[in-house]
Amino acid sequence: MIKEKPFSGFGPHGFNTYYMHFQGEYLQEKGTIGDKQLADNNHYVYNEPLRWIVEYGILGLLLYIGILYIIFSYKEREIRSLSAKTICIAGLIWGFFSYPDQAFPILVIIVIALAEMSNRQKKYIIKQFSYNPILLKAVILIAIVGEGLLLIKMLRNQRELYQISQNTINKASEKMIKDLSHLESAMRNETVFWIYYCHTLDKYQKDTALLEKIINWERLHPSTHTYILKGDAFQRTGKLKDAEVAYWTAHNMVPSRQKARYKLALLYHRQGRIPEAVELANEILTEKVKVYGFETYEMHRELQRIFENQLKKYSLKE
């Protein structure tokens, strides 16, 4: 990812958006058996310097180095100053193996610590600007009111989504989908909303709408689940080639999971591509399963039922 965009980077949240595609390409072309067994859906870098370079390029790296320099060149020795410096260093160390950028309380504490360090760095006011106190207070008040209104609107949207999700039994499908569609603009960048929305459209088989909306899930948080759902919608609308591509995309992202190949085996069986279907079915049934659950049991049972005779011939051939 860094090699592809070393200067500009992929932008804010670029790792979330693009990493799984790069993982799929790498595992398909160069991945070892161990790599494929280990890989799973991942949207965290677990390394903040690396994330900054991926998302902001060389500028991100320089900014990170600048922050390091500011923190480690800080000379104040008072308890408050040392405490603030310790907090910042702890945040930096944590960032080498985790993702503090996703923990809002930690970010707030680090910002306060940096502000404290900045405040203690200068002992004298170099220059005082004249200002109108009434105007300044008015600007601050407008900013606070504006932020408050935005926060209230956001909480209202979150509450509405929660209420929709809790009333699934009592609501008609059309009414539920209509209510969700009203939240599209307000929750454009909310991953949870688009995942829930797409699963709802899939549940009621609103495939045309699903194929339009799932683009937002791909944009924010692509995973194997995204492309399996997309493949199902393509298959129900008769776009079998597109369904095949979607399922292979899901498989390449996380090869150790079997659901995408299970869907492909059923698709090939439907198309009359029996040798390919049997090969996939045999592969799924004979390989070591990474995480065996009830869904795995159901998939294996269904494959054994459909391909029972062909699998016997396949095993004899081997």
PDB file of N, CA and C in Angstrom, residues 76-177:
ATOM      1  N   GLU A  76      10.846  20.473  30.543  1.00  0.00           N
ATOM      2  CA  GLU A  76      10.292  20.842  31.846  1.00  0.00           C
ATOM      3  C   GLU A  76      10.357  19.659  32.810  1.00  0.00           C
ATOM      4  N   ARG A  77      10.646  19.944  34.100  1.00  0.00           N
ATOM      5  CA  ARG A  77      10.855  18.877  35.074  1.00  0.00           C
ATOM      6  C   ARG A  77       9.818  18.877  36.193  1.00  0.00           C
ATOM      7  N   GLU A  78       8.790  19.702  36.113  1.00  0.00           N
ATOM      8  CA  GLU A  78       7.766  19.715  37.157  1.00  0.00           C
ATOM      9  C   GLU A  78       6.911  18.450  37.065  1.00  0.00           C
ATOM     10  N   ILE A  79       6.215  18.130  38.165  1.00  0.00           N
ATOM     11  CA  ILE A  79       5.398  16.912  38.218  1.00  0.00           C
ATOM     12  C   ILE A  79       4.338  16.911  37.126  1.00  0.00           C
ATOM     13  N   ARG A  80       3.634  18.044  36.960  1.00  0.00           N
ATOM     14  CA  ARG A  80       2.580  18.122  35.941  1.00  0.00           C
ATOM     15  C   ARG A  80       3.159  17.904  34.545  1.00  0.00           C
ATOM     16  N   SER A  81       4.298  18.512  34.300  1.00  0.00           N
ATOM     17  CA  SER A  81       4.935  18.406  32.988  1.00  0.00           C
ATOM     18  C   SER A  81       5.406  16.979  32.713  1.00  0.00           C
ATOM     19  N   LEU A  82       6.035  16.367  33.713  1.00  0.00           N
ATOM     20  CA  LEU A  82       6.512  14.994  33.548  1.00  0.00           C
ATOM     21  C   LEU A  82       5.349  14.015  33.382  1.00  0.00           C
ATOM     22  N   SER A  83       4.248  14.282  34.095  1.00  0.00           N
ATOM     23  CA  SER A  83       3.062  13.422  33.968  1.00  0.00           C
ATOM     24  C   SER A  83       2.496  13.501  32.553  1.00  0.00           C
ATOM     25  N   ALA A  84       2.416  14.728  32.026  1.00  0.00           N
ATOM     26  CA  ALA A  84       1.904  14.915  30.662  1.00  0.00           C
ATOM     27  C   ALA A  84       2.806  14.223  29.648  1.00  0.00           C
ATOM     28  N   LYS A  85       4.123  14.360  29.838  1.00  0.00           N
ATOM     29  CA  LYS A  85       5.078  13.722  28.930  1.00  0.00           C
ATOM     30  C   LYS A  85       4.960  12.197  28.999  1.00  0.00           C
ATOM     31  N   THR A  86       4.783  11.671  30.213  1.00  0.00           N
ATOM     32  CA  THR A  86       4.638  10.222  30.398  1.00  0.00           C
ATOM     33  C   THR A  86       3.399   9.694  29.688  1.00  0.00           C
ATOM     34  N   ILE A  87       2.296  10.441  29.776  1.00  0.00           N
ATOM     35  CA  ILE A  87       1.050  10.039  29.103  1.00  0.00           C
ATOM     36  C   ILE A  87       1.267   9.961  27.592  1.00  0.00           C
ATOM     37  N   CYS A  88       1.922  10.970  27.041  1.00  0.00           N
ATOM     38  CA  CYS A  88       2.170  10.998  25.593  1.00  0.00           C
ATOM     39  C   CYS A  88       3.075   9.848  25.156  1.00  0.00           C
ATOM     40  N   ILE A  89       4.122   9.591  25.942  1.00  0.00           N
ATOM     41  CA  ILE A  89       5.032   8.489  25.608  1.00  0.00           C
ATOM     42  C   ILE A  89       4.301   7.148  25.693  1.00  0.00           C
ATOM     43  N   ALA A  90       3.451   6.995  26.723  1.00  0.00           N
ATOM     44  CA  ALA A  90       2.671   5.756  26.858  1.00  0.00           C
ATOM     45  C   ALA A  90       1.756   5.558  25.647  1.00  0.00           C
ATOM     46  N   GLY A  91       1.142   6.664  25.185  1.00  0.00           N
ATOM     47  CA  GLY A  91       0.285   6.588  24.000  1.00  0.00           C
ATOM     48  C   GLY A  91       1.064   6.192  22.760  1.00  0.00           C
ATOM     49  N   LEU A  92       2.272   6.731  22.622  1.00  0.00           N
ATOM     50  CA  LEU A  92       3.120   6.391  21.472  1.00  0.00           C
ATOM     51  C   LEU A  92       3.535   4.923  21.501  1.00  0.00           C
ATOM     52  N   ILE A  93       3.919   4.440  22.686  1.00  0.00           N
ATOM     53  CA  ILE A  93       4.338   3.035  22.808  1.00  0.00           C
ATOM     54  C   ILE A  93       3.165   2.103  22.511  1.00  0.00           C
ATOM     55  N   TRP A  94       1.993   2.444  23.047  1.00  0.00           N
ATOM     56  CA  TRP A  94       0.804   1.624  22.793  1.00  0.00           C
ATOM     57  C   TRP A  94       0.510   1.578  21.289  1.00  0.00           C
ATOM     58  N   GLY A  95       0.772   2.691  20.622  1.00  0.00           N
ATOM     59  CA  GLY A  95       0.494   2.777  19.189  1.00  0.00           C
ATOM     60  C   GLY A  95       1.370   1.892  18.323  1.00  0.00           C
ATOM     61  N   PHE A  96       2.464   1.349  18.883  1.00  0.00           N
ATOM     62  CA  PHE A  96       3.324   0.457  18.100  1.00  0.00           C
ATOM     63  C   PHE A  96       2.727  -0.941  17.937  1.00  0.00           C
ATOM     64  N   PHE A  97       1.769  -1.300  18.791  1.00  0.00           N
ATOM     65  CA  PHE A  97       1.209  -2.650  18.688  1.00  0.00           C
ATOM     66  C   PHE A  97      -0.318  -2.679  18.855  1.00  0.00           C
ATOM     67  N   SER A  98      -0.954  -1.495  18.805  1.00  0.00           N
ATOM     68  CA  SER A  98      -2.408  -1.471  18.946  1.00  0.00           C
ATOM     69  C   SER A  98      -2.973  -0.299  18.149  1.00  0.00           C
ATOM     70  N   TYR A  99      -4.169   0.143  18.490  1.00  0.00           N
ATOM     71  CA  TYR A  99      -4.825   1.190  17.703  1.00  0.00           C
ATOM     72  C   TYR A  99      -5.484   2.226  18.625  1.00  0.00           C
ATOM     73  N   PRO A 100      -4.676   3.065  19.304  1.00  0.00           N
ATOM     74  CA  PRO A 100      -5.254   4.087  20.189  1.00  0.00           C
ATOM     75  C   PRO A 100      -6.106   5.112  19.457  1.00  0.00           C
ATOM     76  N   ASP A 101      -5.937   5.235  18.122  1.00  0.00           N
ATOM     77  CA  ASP A 101      -6.757   6.192  17.370  1.00  0.00           C
ATOM     78  C   ASP A 101      -8.233   5.805  17.395  1.00  0.00           C
ATOM     79  N   GLN A 102      -8.552   4.545  17.755  1.00  0.00           N
ATOM     80  CA  GLN A 102      -9.939   4.093  17.819  1.00  0.00           C
ATOM     81  C   GLN A 102     -10.533   4.246  19.219  1.00  0.00           C
ATOM     82  N   ALA A 103      -9.712   4.637  20.200  1.00  0.00           N
ATOM     83  CA  ALA A 103     -10.187   4.778  21.583  1.00  0.00           C
ATOM     84  C   ALA A 103     -10.324   6.264  21.909  1.00  0.00           C
ATOM     85  N   PHE A 104     -11.539   6.779  21.815  1.00  0.00           N
ATOM     86  CA  PHE A 104     -11.767   8.218  21.983  1.00  0.00           C
ATOM     87  C   PHE A 104     -11.272   8.747  23.334  1.00  0.00           C
ATOM     88  N   PRO A 105     -11.529   8.076  24.474  1.00  0.00           N
ATOM     89  CA  PRO A 105     -11.031   8.598  25.760  1.00  0.00           C
ATOM     90  C   PRO A 105      -9.513   8.755  25.787  1.00  0.00           C
ATOM     91  N   ILE A 106      -8.806   7.804  25.159  1.00  0.00           N
ATOM     92  CA  ILE A 106      -7.340   7.881  25.125  1.00  0.00           C
ATOM     93  C   ILE A 106      -6.890   9.086  24.303  1.00  0.00           C
ATOM     94  N   LEU A 107      -7.549   9.313  23.170  1.00  0.00           N
ATOM     95  CA  LEU A 107      -7.207  10.468  22.333  1.00  0.00           C
ATOM     96  C   LEU A 107      -7.414  11.771  23.097  1.00  0.00           C
ATOM     97  N   VAL A 108      -8.507  11.860  23.850  1.00  0.00           N
ATOM     98  CA  VAL A 108      -8.791  13.070  24.632  1.00  0.00           C
ATOM     99  C   VAL A 108      -7.698  13.296  25.667  1.00  0.00           C
ATOM    100  N   ILE A 109      -7.314  12.237  26.374  1.00  0.00           N
ATOM    101  CA  ILE A 109      -6.278  12.353  27.408  1.00  0.00           C
ATOM    102  C   ILE A 109      -4.949  12.793  26.794  1.00  0.00           C
ATOM    103  N   ILE A 110      -4.600  12.226  25.636  1.00  0.00           N
ATOM    104  CA  ILE A 110      -3.335  12.591  24.979  1.00  0.00           C
ATOM    105  C   ILE A 110      -3.359  14.044  24.521  1.00  0.00           C
ATOM    106  N   VAL A 111      -4.492  14.498  23.980  1.00  0.00           N
ATOM    107  CA  VAL A 111      -4.615  15.897  23.547  1.00  0.00           C
ATOM    108  C   VAL A 111      -4.468  16.838  24.744  1.00  0.00           C
ATOM    109  N   ILE A 112      -5.098  16.487  25.867  1.00  0.00           N
ATOM    110  CA  ILE A 112      -4.977  17.311  27.081  1.00  0.00           C
ATOM    111  C   ILE A 112      -3.522  17.349  27.551  1.00  0.00           C
ATOM    112  N   ALA A 113      -2.847  16.194  27.487  1.00  0.00           N
ATOM    113  CA  ALA A 113      -1.438  16.136  27.896  1.00  0.00           C
ATOM    114  C   ALA A 113      -0.568  17.007  26.993  1.00  0.00           C
ATOM    115  N   LEU A 114      -0.805  16.956  25.680  1.00  0.00           N
ATOM    116  CA  LEU A 114      -0.051  17.806  24.749  1.00  0.00           C
ATOM    117  C   LEU A 114      -0.320  19.283  25.015  1.00  0.00           C
ATOM    118  N   ALA A 115      -1.579  19.608  25.319  1.00  0.00           N
ATOM    119  CA  ALA A 115      -1.928  21.000  25.627  1.00  0.00           C
ATOM    120  C   ALA A 115      -1.215  21.464  26.893  1.00  0.00           C
ATOM    121  N   GLU A 116      -1.143  20.579  27.882  1.00  0.00           N
ATOM    122  CA  GLU A 116      -0.441  20.909  29.126  1.00  0.00           C
ATOM    123  C   GLU A 116       1.051  21.131  28.868  1.00  0.00           C
ATOM    124  N   MET A 117       1.649  20.282  28.043  1.00  0.00           N
ATOM    125  CA  MET A 117       3.058  20.457  27.696  1.00  0.00           C
ATOM    126  C   MET A 117       3.276  21.771  26.966  1.00  0.00           C
ATOM    127  N   SER A 118       2.376  22.098  26.053  1.00  0.00           N
ATOM    128  CA  SER A 118       2.485  23.350  25.311  1.00  0.00           C
ATOM    129  C   SER A 118       2.328  24.545  26.237  1.00  0.00           C
ATOM    130  N   ASN A 119       1.415  24.426  27.184  1.00  0.00           N
ATOM    131  CA  ASN A 119       1.154  25.516  28.118  1.00  0.00           C
ATOM    132  C   ASN A 119       2.354  25.775  29.026  1.00  0.00           C
ATOM    133  N   ARG A 120       3.038  24.708  29.430  1.00  0.00           N
ATOM    134  CA  ARG A 120       4.176  24.858  30.335  1.00  0.00           C
ATOM    135  C   ARG A 120       5.457  25.248  29.605  1.00  0.00           C
ATOM    136  N   GLN A 121       5.457  25.106  28.297  1.00  0.00           N
ATOM    137  CA  GLN A 121       6.662  25.390  27.513  1.00  0.00           C
ATOM    138  C   GLN A 121       6.963  26.884  27.486  1.00  0.00           C
ATOM    139  N   LYS A 122       5.934  27.717  27.408  1.00  0.00           N
ATOM    140  CA  LYS A 122       6.108  29.164  27.323  1.00  0.00           C
ATOM    141  C   LYS A 122       5.742  29.814  28.652  1.00  0.00           C
ATOM    142  N   LYS A 123       6.675  30.530  29.227  1.00  0.00           N
ATOM    143  CA  LYS A 123       6.429  31.159  30.521  1.00  0.00           C
ATOM    144  C   LYS A 123       5.900  32.579  30.387  1.00  0.00           C
ATOM    145  N   TYR A 124       6.076  33.157  29.220  1.00  0.00           N
ATOM    146  CA  TYR A 124       5.671  34.545  29.046  1.00  0.00           C
ATOM    147  C   TYR A 124       4.864  34.687  27.769  1.00  0.00           C
ATOM    148  N   ILE A 125       3.907  35.615  27.804  1.00  0.00           N
ATOM    149  CA  ILE A 125       3.139  35.934  26.601  1.00  0.00           C
ATOM    150  C   ILE A 125       3.994  36.841  25.732  1.00  0.00           C
ATOM    151  N   ILE A 126       4.286  36.387  24.529  1.00  0.00           N
ATOM    152  CA  ILE A 126       5.166  37.164  23.653  1.00  0.00           C
ATOM    153  C   ILE A 126       4.452  38.400  23.139  1.00  0.00           C
ATOM    154  N   LYS A 127       3.204  38.244  22.733  1.00  0.00           N
ATOM    155  CA  LYS A 127       2.453  39.373  22.206  1.00  0.00           C
ATOM    156  C   LYS A 127       0.979  39.181  22.518  1.00  0.00           C
ATOM    157  N   GLN A 128       0.351  40.219  22.996  1.00  0.00           N
ATOM    158  CA  GLN A 128      -1.061  40.150  23.329  1.00  0.00           C
ATOM    159  C   GLN A 128      -1.868  40.892  22.271  1.00  0.00           C
ATOM    160  N   PHE A 129      -2.843  40.213  21.687  1.00  0.00           N
ATOM    161  CA  PHE A 129      -3.687  40.816  20.663  1.00  0.00           C
ATOM    162  C   PHE A 129      -4.928  41.419  21.312  1.00  0.00           C
ATOM    163  N   SER A 130      -5.333  42.545  20.803  1.00  0.00           N
ATOM    164  CA  SER A 130      -6.574  43.165  21.296  1.00  0.00           C
ATOM    165  C   SER A 130      -7.765  42.484  20.634  1.00  0.00           C
ATOM    166  N   TYR A 131      -8.818  42.297  21.394  1.00  0.00           N
ATOM    167  CA  TYR A 131     -10.012  41.656  20.845  1.00  0.00           C
ATOM    168  C   TYR A 131     -11.245  42.158  21.586  1.00  0.00           C
ATOM    169  N   ASN A 132     -12.368  41.992  20.941  1.00  0.00           N
ATOM    170  CA  ASN A 132     -13.644  42.373  21.531  1.00  0.00           C
ATOM    171  C   ASN A 132     -14.186  41.181  22.321  1.00  0.00           C
ATOM    172  N   PRO A 133     -14.253  41.277  23.657  1.00  0.00           N
ATOM    173  CA  PRO A 133     -14.677  40.121  24.460  1.00  0.00           C
ATOM    174  C   PRO A 133     -16.098  39.668  24.147  1.00  0.00           C
ATOM    175  N   ILE A 134     -16.974  40.608  23.829  1.00  0.00           N
ATOM    176  CA  ILE A 134     -18.366  40.245  23.527  1.00  0.00           C
ATOM    177  C   ILE A 134     -18.430  39.445  22.231  1.00  0.00           C
ATOM    178  N   LEU A 135     -17.661  39.909  21.226  1.00  0.00           N
ATOM    179  CA  LEU A 135     -17.635  39.207  19.944  1.00  0.00           C
ATOM    180  C   LEU A 135     -17.049  37.805  20.105  1.00  0.00           C
ATOM    181  N   LEU A 136     -15.968  37.702  20.894  1.00  0.00           N
ATOM    182  CA  LEU A 136     -15.337  36.406  21.123  1.00  0.00           C
ATOM    183  C   LEU A 136     -16.300  35.442  21.812  1.00  0.00           C
ATOM    184  N   LYS A 137     -17.000  35.954  22.821  1.00  0.00           N
ATOM    185  CA  LYS A 137     -17.969  35.109  23.531  1.00  0.00           C
ATOM    186  C   LYS A 137     -19.100  34.676  22.610  1.00  0.00           C
ATOM    187  N   ALA A 138     -19.503  35.583  21.723  1.00  0.00           N
ATOM    188  CA  ALA A 138     -20.582  35.255  20.779  1.00  0.00           C
ATOM    189  C   ALA A 138     -20.150  34.139  19.828  1.00  0.00           C
ATOM    190  N   VAL A 139     -18.906  34.232  19.343  1.00  0.00           N
ATOM    191  CA  VAL A 139     -18.383  33.195  18.437  1.00  0.00           C
ATOM    192  C   VAL A 139     -18.309  31.847  19.149  1.00  0.00           C
ATOM    193  N   ILE A 140     -17.798  31.866  20.387  1.00  0.00           N
ATOM    194  CA  ILE A 140     -17.699  30.624  21.164  1.00  0.00           C
ATOM    195  C   ILE A 140     -19.085  30.041  21.426  1.00  0.00           C
ATOM    196  N   LEU A 141     -20.041  30.917  21.758  1.00  0.00           N
ATOM    197  CA  LEU A 141     -21.408  30.462  22.024  1.00  0.00           C
ATOM    198  C   LEU A 141     -22.031  29.827  20.780  1.00  0.00           C
ATOM    199  N   ILE A 142     -21.828  30.470  19.630  1.00  0.00           N
ATOM    200  CA  ILE A 142     -22.363  29.922  18.368  1.00  0.00           C
ATOM    201  C   ILE A 142     -21.749  28.553  18.075  1.00  0.00           C
ATOM    202  N   ALA A 143     -20.434  28.444  18.310  1.00  0.00           N
ATOM    203  CA  ALA A 143     -19.752  27.166  18.071  1.00  0.00           C
ATOM    204  C   ALA A 143     -20.293  26.071  18.990  1.00  0.00           C
ATOM    205  N   ILE A 144     -20.494  26.423  20.265  1.00  0.00           N
ATOM    206  CA  ILE A 144     -21.010  25.437  21.230  1.00  0.00           C
ATOM    207  C   ILE A 144     -22.426  25.010  20.871  1.00  0.00           C
ATOM    208  N   VAL A 145     -23.269  25.989  20.525  1.00  0.00           N
ATOM    209  CA  VAL A 145     -24.661  25.679  20.155  1.00  0.00           C
ATOM    210  C   VAL A 145     -24.695  24.817  18.893  1.00  0.00           C
ATOM    211  N   GLY A 146     -23.845  25.184  17.905  1.00  0.00           N
ATOM    212  CA  GLY A 146     -23.798  24.413  16.663  1.00  0.00           C
ATOM    213  C   GLY A 146     -23.378  22.971  16.897  1.00  0.00           C
ATOM    214  N   GLU A 147     -22.320  22.798  17.701  1.00  0.00           N
ATOM    215  CA  GLU A 147     -21.858  21.443  18.023  1.00  0.00           C
ATOM    216  C   GLU A 147     -22.923  20.675  18.797  1.00  0.00           C
ATOM    217  N   GLY A 148     -23.603  21.394  19.691  1.00  0.00           N
ATOM    218  CA  GLY A 148     -24.667  20.756  20.472  1.00  0.00           C
ATOM    219  C   GLY A 148     -25.804  20.265  19.597  1.00  0.00           C
ATOM    220  N   LEU A 149     -26.202  21.091  18.626  1.00  0.00           N
ATOM    221  CA  LEU A 149     -27.284  20.699  17.711  1.00  0.00           C
ATOM    222  C   LEU A 149     -26.882  19.498  16.860  1.00  0.00           C
ATOM    223  N   LEU A 150     -25.620  19.503  16.392  1.00  0.00           N
ATOM    224  CA  LEU A 150     -25.131  18.359  15.609  1.00  0.00           C
ATOM    225  C   LEU A 150     -25.114  17.080  16.446  1.00  0.00           C
ATOM    226  N   LEU A 151     -24.708  17.221  17.711  1.00  0.00           N
ATOM    227  CA  LEU A 151     -24.668  16.064  18.606  1.00  0.00           C
ATOM    228  C   LEU A 151     -26.074  15.522  18.865  1.00  0.00           C
ATOM    229  N   ILE A 152     -27.019  16.431  19.083  1.00  0.00           N
ATOM    230  CA  ILE A 152     -28.413  16.017  19.310  1.00  0.00           C
ATOM    231  C   ILE A 152     -28.961  15.290  18.086  1.00  0.00           C
ATOM    232  N   LYS A 153     -28.659  15.827  16.892  1.00  0.00           N
ATOM    233  CA  LYS A 153     -29.122  15.195  15.657  1.00  0.00           C
ATOM    234  C   LYS A 153     -28.517  13.799  15.498  1.00  0.00           C
ATOM    235  N   MET A 154     -27.220  13.679  15.815  1.00  0.00           N
ATOM    236  CA  MET A 154     -26.546  12.391  15.702  1.00  0.00           C
ATOM    237  C   MET A 154     -27.156  11.372  16.664  1.00  0.00           C
ATOM    238  N   LEU A 155     -27.402  11.797  17.916  1.00  0.00           N
ATOM    239  CA  LEU A 155     -28.001  10.904  18.903  1.00  0.00           C
ATOM    240  C   LEU A 155     -29.415  10.507  18.505  1.00  0.00           C
ATOM    241  N   ARG A 156     -30.140  11.434  17.916  1.00  0.00           N
ATOM    242  CA  ARG A 156     -31.505  11.144  17.460  1.00  0.00           C
ATOM    243  C   ARG A 156     -31.486  10.081  16.354  1.00  0.00           C
ATOM    244  N   ASN A 157     -30.527  10.225  15.429  1.00  0.00           N
ATOM    245  CA  ASN A 157     -30.408   9.233  14.350  1.00  0.00           C
ATOM    246  C   ASN A 157     -30.028   7.860  14.896  1.00  0.00           C
ATOM    247  N   GLN A 158     -29.099   7.853  15.866  1.00  0.00           N
ATOM    248  CA  GLN A 158     -28.688   6.588  16.471  1.00  0.00           C
ATOM    249  C   GLN A 158     -29.859   5.927  17.206  1.00  0.00           C
ATOM    250  N   ARG A 159     -30.645   6.747  17.884  1.00  0.00           N
ATOM    251  CA  ARG A 159     -31.805   6.211  18.601  1.00  0.00           C
ATOM    252  C   ARG A 159     -32.842   5.652  17.621  1.00  0.00           C
ATOM    253  N   GLU A 160     -33.040   6.356  16.522  1.00  0.00           N
ATOM    254  CA  GLU A 160     -34.004   5.891  15.520  1.00  0.00           C
ATOM    255  C   GLU A 160     -33.563   4.553  14.928  1.00  0.00           C
ATOM    256  N   LEU A 161     -32.250   4.422  14.643  1.00  0.00           N
ATOM    257  CA  LEU A 161     -31.728   3.156  14.126  1.00  0.00           C
ATOM    258  C   LEU A 161     -31.929   2.037  15.145  1.00  0.00           C
ATOM    259  N   TYR A 162     -31.687   2.352  16.417  1.00  0.00           N
ATOM    260  CA  TYR A 162     -31.882   1.356  17.475  1.00  0.00           C
ATOM    261  C   TYR A 162     -33.342   0.913  17.544  1.00  0.00           C
ATOM    262  N   GLN A 163     -34.257   1.871  17.469  1.00  0.00           N
ATOM    263  CA  GLN A 163     -35.684   1.540  17.534  1.00  0.00           C
ATOM    264  C   GLN A 163     -36.118   0.687  16.340  1.00  0.00           C
ATOM    265  N   ILE A 164     -35.578   1.002  15.162  1.00  0.00           N
ATOM    266  CA  ILE A 164     -35.898   0.200  13.970  1.00  0.00           C
ATOM    267  C   ILE A 164     -35.423  -1.238  14.169  1.00  0.00           C
ATOM    268  N   SER A 165     -34.197  -1.378  14.687  1.00  0.00           N
ATOM    269  CA  SER A 165     -33.632  -2.724  14.872  1.00  0.00           C
ATOM    270  C   SER A 165     -34.384  -3.526  15.933  1.00  0.00           C
ATOM    271  N   GLN A 166     -35.009  -2.824  16.892  1.00  0.00           N
ATOM    272  CA  GLN A 166     -35.735  -3.516  17.955  1.00  0.00           C
ATOM    273  C   GLN A 166     -37.159  -3.892  17.566  1.00  0.00           C
ATOM    274  N   ASN A 167     -37.692  -3.266  16.503  1.00  0.00           N
ATOM    275  CA  ASN A 167     -39.082  -3.507  16.105  1.00  0.00           C
ATOM    276  C   ASN A 167     -39.191  -4.332  14.828  1.00  0.00           C
ATOM    277  N   THR A 168     -38.210  -5.177  14.586  1.00  0.00           N
ATOM    278  CA  THR A 168     -38.208  -5.955  13.337  1.00  0.00           C
ATOM    279  C   THR A 168     -39.384  -6.921  13.247  1.00  0.00           C
ATOM    280  N   ILE A 169     -39.852  -7.431  14.379  1.00  0.00           N
ATOM    281  CA  ILE A 169     -40.937  -8.419  14.366  1.00  0.00           C
ATOM    282  C   ILE A 169     -42.269  -7.754  14.030  1.00  0.00           C
ATOM    283  N   ASN A 170     -42.481  -6.562  14.582  1.00  0.00           N
ATOM    284  CA  ASN A 170     -43.782  -5.908  14.439  1.00  0.00           C
ATOM    285  C   ASN A 170     -43.917  -5.082  13.167  1.00  0.00           C
ATOM    286  N   LYS A 171     -42.797  -4.769  12.501  1.00  0.00           N
ATOM    287  CA  LYS A 171     -42.853  -3.883  11.333  1.00  0.00           C
ATOM    288  C   LYS A 171     -42.912  -4.663  10.028  1.00  0.00           C
ATOM    289  N   ALA A 172     -43.681  -4.136   9.090  1.00  0.00           N
ATOM    290  CA  ALA A 172     -43.701  -4.703   7.743  1.00  0.00           C
ATOM    291  C   ALA A 172     -42.379  -4.384   7.059  1.00  0.00           C
ATOM    292  N   SER A 173     -41.965  -5.238   6.135  1.00  0.00           N
ATOM    293  CA  SER A 173     -40.664  -5.074   5.486  1.00  0.00           C
ATOM    294  C   SER A 173     -40.552  -3.743   4.752  1.00  0.00           C
ATOM    295  N   GLU A 174     -41.603  -3.348   4.033  1.00  0.00           N
ATOM    296  CA  GLU A 174     -41.569  -2.099   3.267  1.00  0.00           C
ATOM    297  C   GLU A 174     -41.405  -0.895   4.186  1.00  0.00           C
ATOM    298  N   LYS A 175     -42.122  -0.912   5.312  1.00  0.00           N
ATOM    299  CA  LYS A 175     -42.042   0.203   6.271  1.00  0.00           C
ATOM    300  C   LYS A 175     -40.649   0.275   6.883  1.00  0.00           C
ATOM    301  N   MET A 176     -40.098  -0.875   7.209  1.00  0.00           N
ATOM    302  CA  MET A 176     -38.768  -0.926   7.816  1.00  0.00           C
ATOM    303  C   MET A 176     -37.704  -0.397   6.861  1.00  0.00           C
ATOM    304  N   ILE A 177     -37.760  -0.829   5.617  1.00  0.00           N
ATOM    305  CA  ILE A 177     -36.786  -0.379   4.617  1.00  0.00           C
ATOM    306  C   ILE A 177     -36.944   1.113   4.339  1.00  0.00           C
TER     307      ILE A 177
END
